[in-house]
Amino acid sequence: DAKTTQPPSMDCAEGRAANLPCNHSTISGNEYVYWYRQIHSQGPQYIIHGLKNNETNEMASLIITEDRKSSTLILPHATLRDTAVYYCIVRVGHGSGNTGKLIFGQGTTLQVKP
Amino acid sequence: KAGVTQTPRYLIKTRGQQVTLSCSPISGHRSVSWYQQTPGQGLQFLFEYFSETQRNKGNFPGRFSGRQFSNSRSEMNVSTLELGDSALYLCASKSDVDTQYFGPGTRLTVL
């Protein structure tokens, strides 16, 4: 079973920040938080990952709480093309030897509206 | 560099037939994983191959099998197809120290 809990759906106005929450209260010390998104019927797209520090890349920012039991993915200026299902995943390790197995939950369907 | 490619993109088969799907990973990636996505069950892990050896396996019947070649390309096979095998089959590749990247998927329809 997935170790994360996400709201099933969210709306966001175009141009505004989209804040997608994720709960992972049973996360272990060596588990990272990963975010992927899937636009209708395409393969999931990697967005960002983090261990305990906040992370930012060209797509998004990831804020992880100090106790690591929850996190928030932030899309700073959402566009219509950001409409997708967003998956929050926890997995062991990010380095040599870590496996390719990802356990997906149901994700959050983000609808960006004009 | 080129992304993960999967062939064919669409496939229609009938019950009882078998099917083989192909995945070419990103150059340099030795791990290839396969996933099944259905509306009812979501995205489920099938198996992972690393350096031609199965490293992980999900909870699927033995009709689902795979293999990996020395050039890291991978195939998965489903024998004795059932209607419930209709799904989007996704392949993902990763390097030893990198995250996973997914291909566009193969849409299999079983009639």
Coordinates of C-alpha atoms in Angstrom, one line a residue:
Chain A
D1 CA 0.0 0.0 0.0
A2 CA 1.0 3.6 -0.6
K3 CA 2.5 5.3 2.4
T4 CA 1.1 8.7 1.5
T5 CA -2.2 10.4 1.7
Q6 CA -3.3 13.1 -0.7
P7 CA -6.5 15.0 -1.3
P8 CA -8.3 13.5 -4.4
S9 CA -8.7 16.8 -6.2
M10 CA -7.9 20.5 -6.1
D11 CA -8.6 23.5 -8.2
C12 CA -6.3 26.4 -8.9
A13 CA -6.7 29.6 -10.9
E14 CA -4.3 30.1 -13.8
G15 CA -1.3 32.3 -12.8
R16 CA -1.7 31.6 -9.1
A17 CA 0.4 29.3 -7.0
A18 CA -0.8 25.7 -6.6
N19 CA 0.0 24.1 -3.2
L20 CA -0.5 20.4 -3.2
P21 CA -0.3 18.7 0.2
C22 CA 0.9 15.2 1.1
N23 CA 0.9 13.3 4.4
H24 CA 3.5 10.7 5.0
S25 CA 3.4 10.2 8.8
T26 CA 5.1 6.8 8.8
I27 CA 8.1 7.9 6.7
S28 CA 11.4 6.4 7.7
G29 CA 14.6 8.3 8.2
N30 CA 16.1 6.9 5.0
E31 CA 13.1 7.5 2.8
Y32 CA 12.9 10.4 0.3
V33 CA 9.7 12.2 -0.8
Y34 CA 9.2 12.2 -4.6
W35 CA 6.7 14.0 -6.7
Y36 CA 5.6 12.9 -10.2
R37 CA 2.7 14.1 -12.3
Q38 CA 0.8 12.4 -15.1
I39 CA -1.0 14.3 -17.8
H40 CA -3.9 12.4 -19.2
S41 CA -2.7 9.0 -20.5
Q42 CA 0.9 10.0 -20.7
G43 CA 3.8 8.5 -18.7
P44 CA 4.4 10.0 -15.3
Q45 CA 6.8 12.9 -15.3
Y46 CA 9.3 13.4 -12.5
I47 CA 9.0 16.8 -10.8
I48 CA 11.2 16.9 -7.7
H49 CA 12.4 15.0 -4.7
G50 CA 13.8 15.7 -1.2
L51 CA 14.9 14.2 2.0
K52 CA 14.5 16.8 4.7
N53 CA 15.5 20.2 3.3
N54 CA 13.3 22.3 1.1
E55 CA 14.1 21.9 -2.6
T56 CA 13.5 24.0 -5.7
N57 CA 14.0 23.4 -9.4
E58 CA 12.7 24.9 -12.6
M59 CA 9.4 23.2 -12.2
A60 CA 8.4 23.4 -8.6
S61 CA 9.4 23.8 -4.9
L62 CA 9.1 21.1 -2.3
I63 CA 8.6 22.0 1.3
I64 CA 9.1 19.2 3.9
T65 CA 8.0 19.8 7.5
E66 CA 10.7 19.5 10.1
D67 CA 9.2 16.3 11.5
R68 CA 9.1 15.0 7.9
K69 CA 5.5 13.8 8.3
S70 CA 4.1 15.9 5.6
S71 CA 5.2 18.0 2.6
T72 CA 3.8 20.4 0.1
L73 CA 4.5 20.7 -3.6
I74 CA 4.3 24.3 -4.9
L75 CA 3.8 25.2 -8.5
P76 CA 4.5 29.0 -8.3
H77 CA 2.5 30.1 -11.3
A78 CA 0.2 27.4 -12.5
T79 CA -0.8 27.3 -16.1
L80 CA -3.5 25.3 -17.9
R81 CA -0.7 22.8 -18.9
D82 CA -0.2 22.0 -15.3
T83 CA -3.6 20.2 -15.1
A84 CA -2.7 16.7 -14.2
V85 CA -2.7 14.0 -11.6
Y86 CA 0.1 14.6 -9.0
Y87 CA 1.6 11.7 -7.1
C88 CA 3.5 12.0 -3.9
I89 CA 5.7 8.9 -3.2
V90 CA 8.1 7.9 -0.5
R91 CA 10.9 5.5 -1.3
V92 CA 14.0 4.3 0.3
G93 CA 17.2 5.9 -0.7
H94 CA 18.4 7.9 -3.7
G95 CA 21.7 6.5 -4.7
S96 CA 23.6 3.5 -5.7
G97 CA 21.6 0.3 -5.2
N98 CA 18.2 1.9 -4.7
T99 CA 15.6 0.0 -6.6
G100 CA 13.2 1.2 -9.3
K101 CA 10.1 0.2 -7.4
L102 CA 7.7 3.0 -6.8
I103 CA 4.4 2.6 -4.9
F104 CA 1.8 5.0 -6.3
G105 CA -1.3 6.1 -4.4
Q106 CA -4.3 7.6 -6.1
G107 CA -2.7 11.1 -6.3
T108 CA -4.3 14.5 -6.5
T109 CA -6.1 15.7 -9.6
L110 CA -5.2 19.3 -10.1
Q111 CA -7.5 21.3 -12.3
V112 CA -6.1 24.7 -13.3
K113 CA -8.8 27.0 -14.4
P114 CA -8.6 30.1 -16.6
Chain B
K1 CA 19.7 12.6 -24.5
A2 CA 16.7 10.6 -25.8
G3 CA 14.1 9.5 -23.4
V4 CA 12.5 6.2 -22.7
T5 CA 10.8 4.7 -25.7
Q6 CA 8.1 2.0 -25.8
T7 CA 6.8 0.1 -28.7
P8 CA 4.2 -0.4 -29.9
R9 CA 2.2 2.6 -28.6
Y10 CA -1.2 0.9 -29.2
L11 CA -2.1 -2.8 -29.4
I12 CA -5.4 -4.7 -29.8
K13 CA -5.5 -8.4 -28.9
T14 CA -8.1 -11.0 -28.2
R15 CA -8.6 -13.1 -25.2
G16 CA -6.2 -16.1 -25.0
Q17 CA -3.5 -14.5 -27.1
Q18 CA -0.1 -13.5 -25.9
V19 CA 1.6 -10.1 -26.3
T20 CA 5.1 -8.8 -26.1
L21 CA 5.9 -5.1 -25.3
S22 CA 9.3 -3.5 -25.7
C23 CA 11.1 -0.8 -23.8
S24 CA 14.3 1.0 -24.7
P25 CA 15.7 2.8 -21.6
I26 CA 17.7 6.1 -21.5
S27 CA 21.2 5.5 -22.6
G28 CA 23.4 4.4 -19.7
H29 CA 20.4 3.3 -17.5
R30 CA 20.7 -0.3 -16.4
S31 CA 17.4 -0.5 -14.4
V32 CA 14.1 -1.0 -16.2
S33 CA 10.8 -1.2 -14.4
W34 CA 7.4 -2.0 -15.7
Y35 CA 4.1 -0.8 -14.4
Q36 CA 0.4 -1.5 -15.2
Q37 CA -2.1 1.3 -15.0
T38 CA -5.9 0.6 -15.0
P39 CA -8.8 2.9 -13.9
G40 CA -9.7 0.6 -11.1
Q41 CA -6.2 -0.3 -9.6
G42 CA -4.2 2.8 -10.6
L43 CA -0.5 2.4 -11.2
Q44 CA 0.9 -0.9 -10.0
F45 CA 4.5 -2.1 -10.1
L46 CA 5.0 -5.3 -12.1
F47 CA 8.8 -5.9 -12.0
E48 CA 12.2 -4.5 -12.3
Y49 CA 15.2 -5.7 -14.2
F50 CA 18.8 -4.6 -13.4
S51 CA 21.8 -5.8 -15.5
E52 CA 19.6 -8.6 -17.0
T53 CA 18.4 -9.9 -13.6
Q54 CA 15.0 -9.5 -12.1
R55 CA 15.6 -7.4 -9.0
N56 CA 12.0 -6.8 -7.8
K57 CA 8.6 -8.3 -8.5
G58 CA 5.1 -7.1 -7.9
N59 CA 2.0 -9.1 -7.1
F60 CA 1.0 -10.2 -10.5
P61 CA 0.3 -13.8 -11.8
G62 CA 2.9 -15.8 -13.6
R63 CA 1.3 -14.9 -17.0
F64 CA 3.2 -11.6 -16.7
S65 CA 6.9 -12.1 -17.4
G66 CA 9.8 -10.0 -18.5
R67 CA 13.4 -10.0 -19.5
Q68 CA 16.3 -7.6 -20.1
F69 CA 19.0 -7.8 -22.7
S70 CA 22.6 -7.0 -22.5
N71 CA 22.0 -3.5 -24.0
S72 CA 19.5 -2.9 -21.2
R73 CA 16.5 -3.0 -23.5
S74 CA 13.6 -4.9 -21.9
E75 CA 10.5 -6.8 -23.0
M76 CA 7.5 -7.8 -21.0
N77 CA 5.2 -10.6 -22.1
V78 CA 1.7 -11.4 -21.1
S79 CA 0.4 -14.8 -22.0
T80 CA -3.2 -16.1 -22.2
L81 CA -4.6 -12.6 -22.2
E82 CA -7.7 -11.8 -20.2
L83 CA -10.1 -8.8 -20.6
G84 CA -8.7 -7.4 -17.3
D85 CA -5.3 -7.1 -18.8
S86 CA -6.5 -4.1 -20.8
A87 CA -4.3 -1.3 -19.5
L88 CA -1.6 1.2 -20.0
Y89 CA 1.7 -0.5 -19.6
L90 CA 4.5 1.9 -18.6
C91 CA 8.2 1.4 -18.6
A92 CA 10.6 3.4 -16.5
S93 CA 14.4 3.5 -16.5
K94 CA 17.0 4.8 -14.0
S95 CA 20.7 4.9 -13.6
D96 CA 22.4 3.7 -10.4
V97 CA 22.2 7.1 -8.7
D98 CA 19.4 8.8 -10.6
T99 CA 15.7 9.0 -10.4
Q100 CA 13.3 7.2 -12.6
Y101 CA 12.0 8.4 -15.9
F102 CA 9.0 7.0 -17.6
G103 CA 8.2 6.2 -21.2
P104 CA 4.9 7.2 -22.9
G105 CA 3.4 3.8 -22.4
T106 CA 1.7 1.1 -24.5
R107 CA -2.0 1.0 -24.5
L108 CA -3.2 -2.6 -24.7
T109 CA -6.8 -3.4 -25.4
V110 CA -8.0 -7.0 -25.0
L111 CA -11.2 -7.9 -26.8

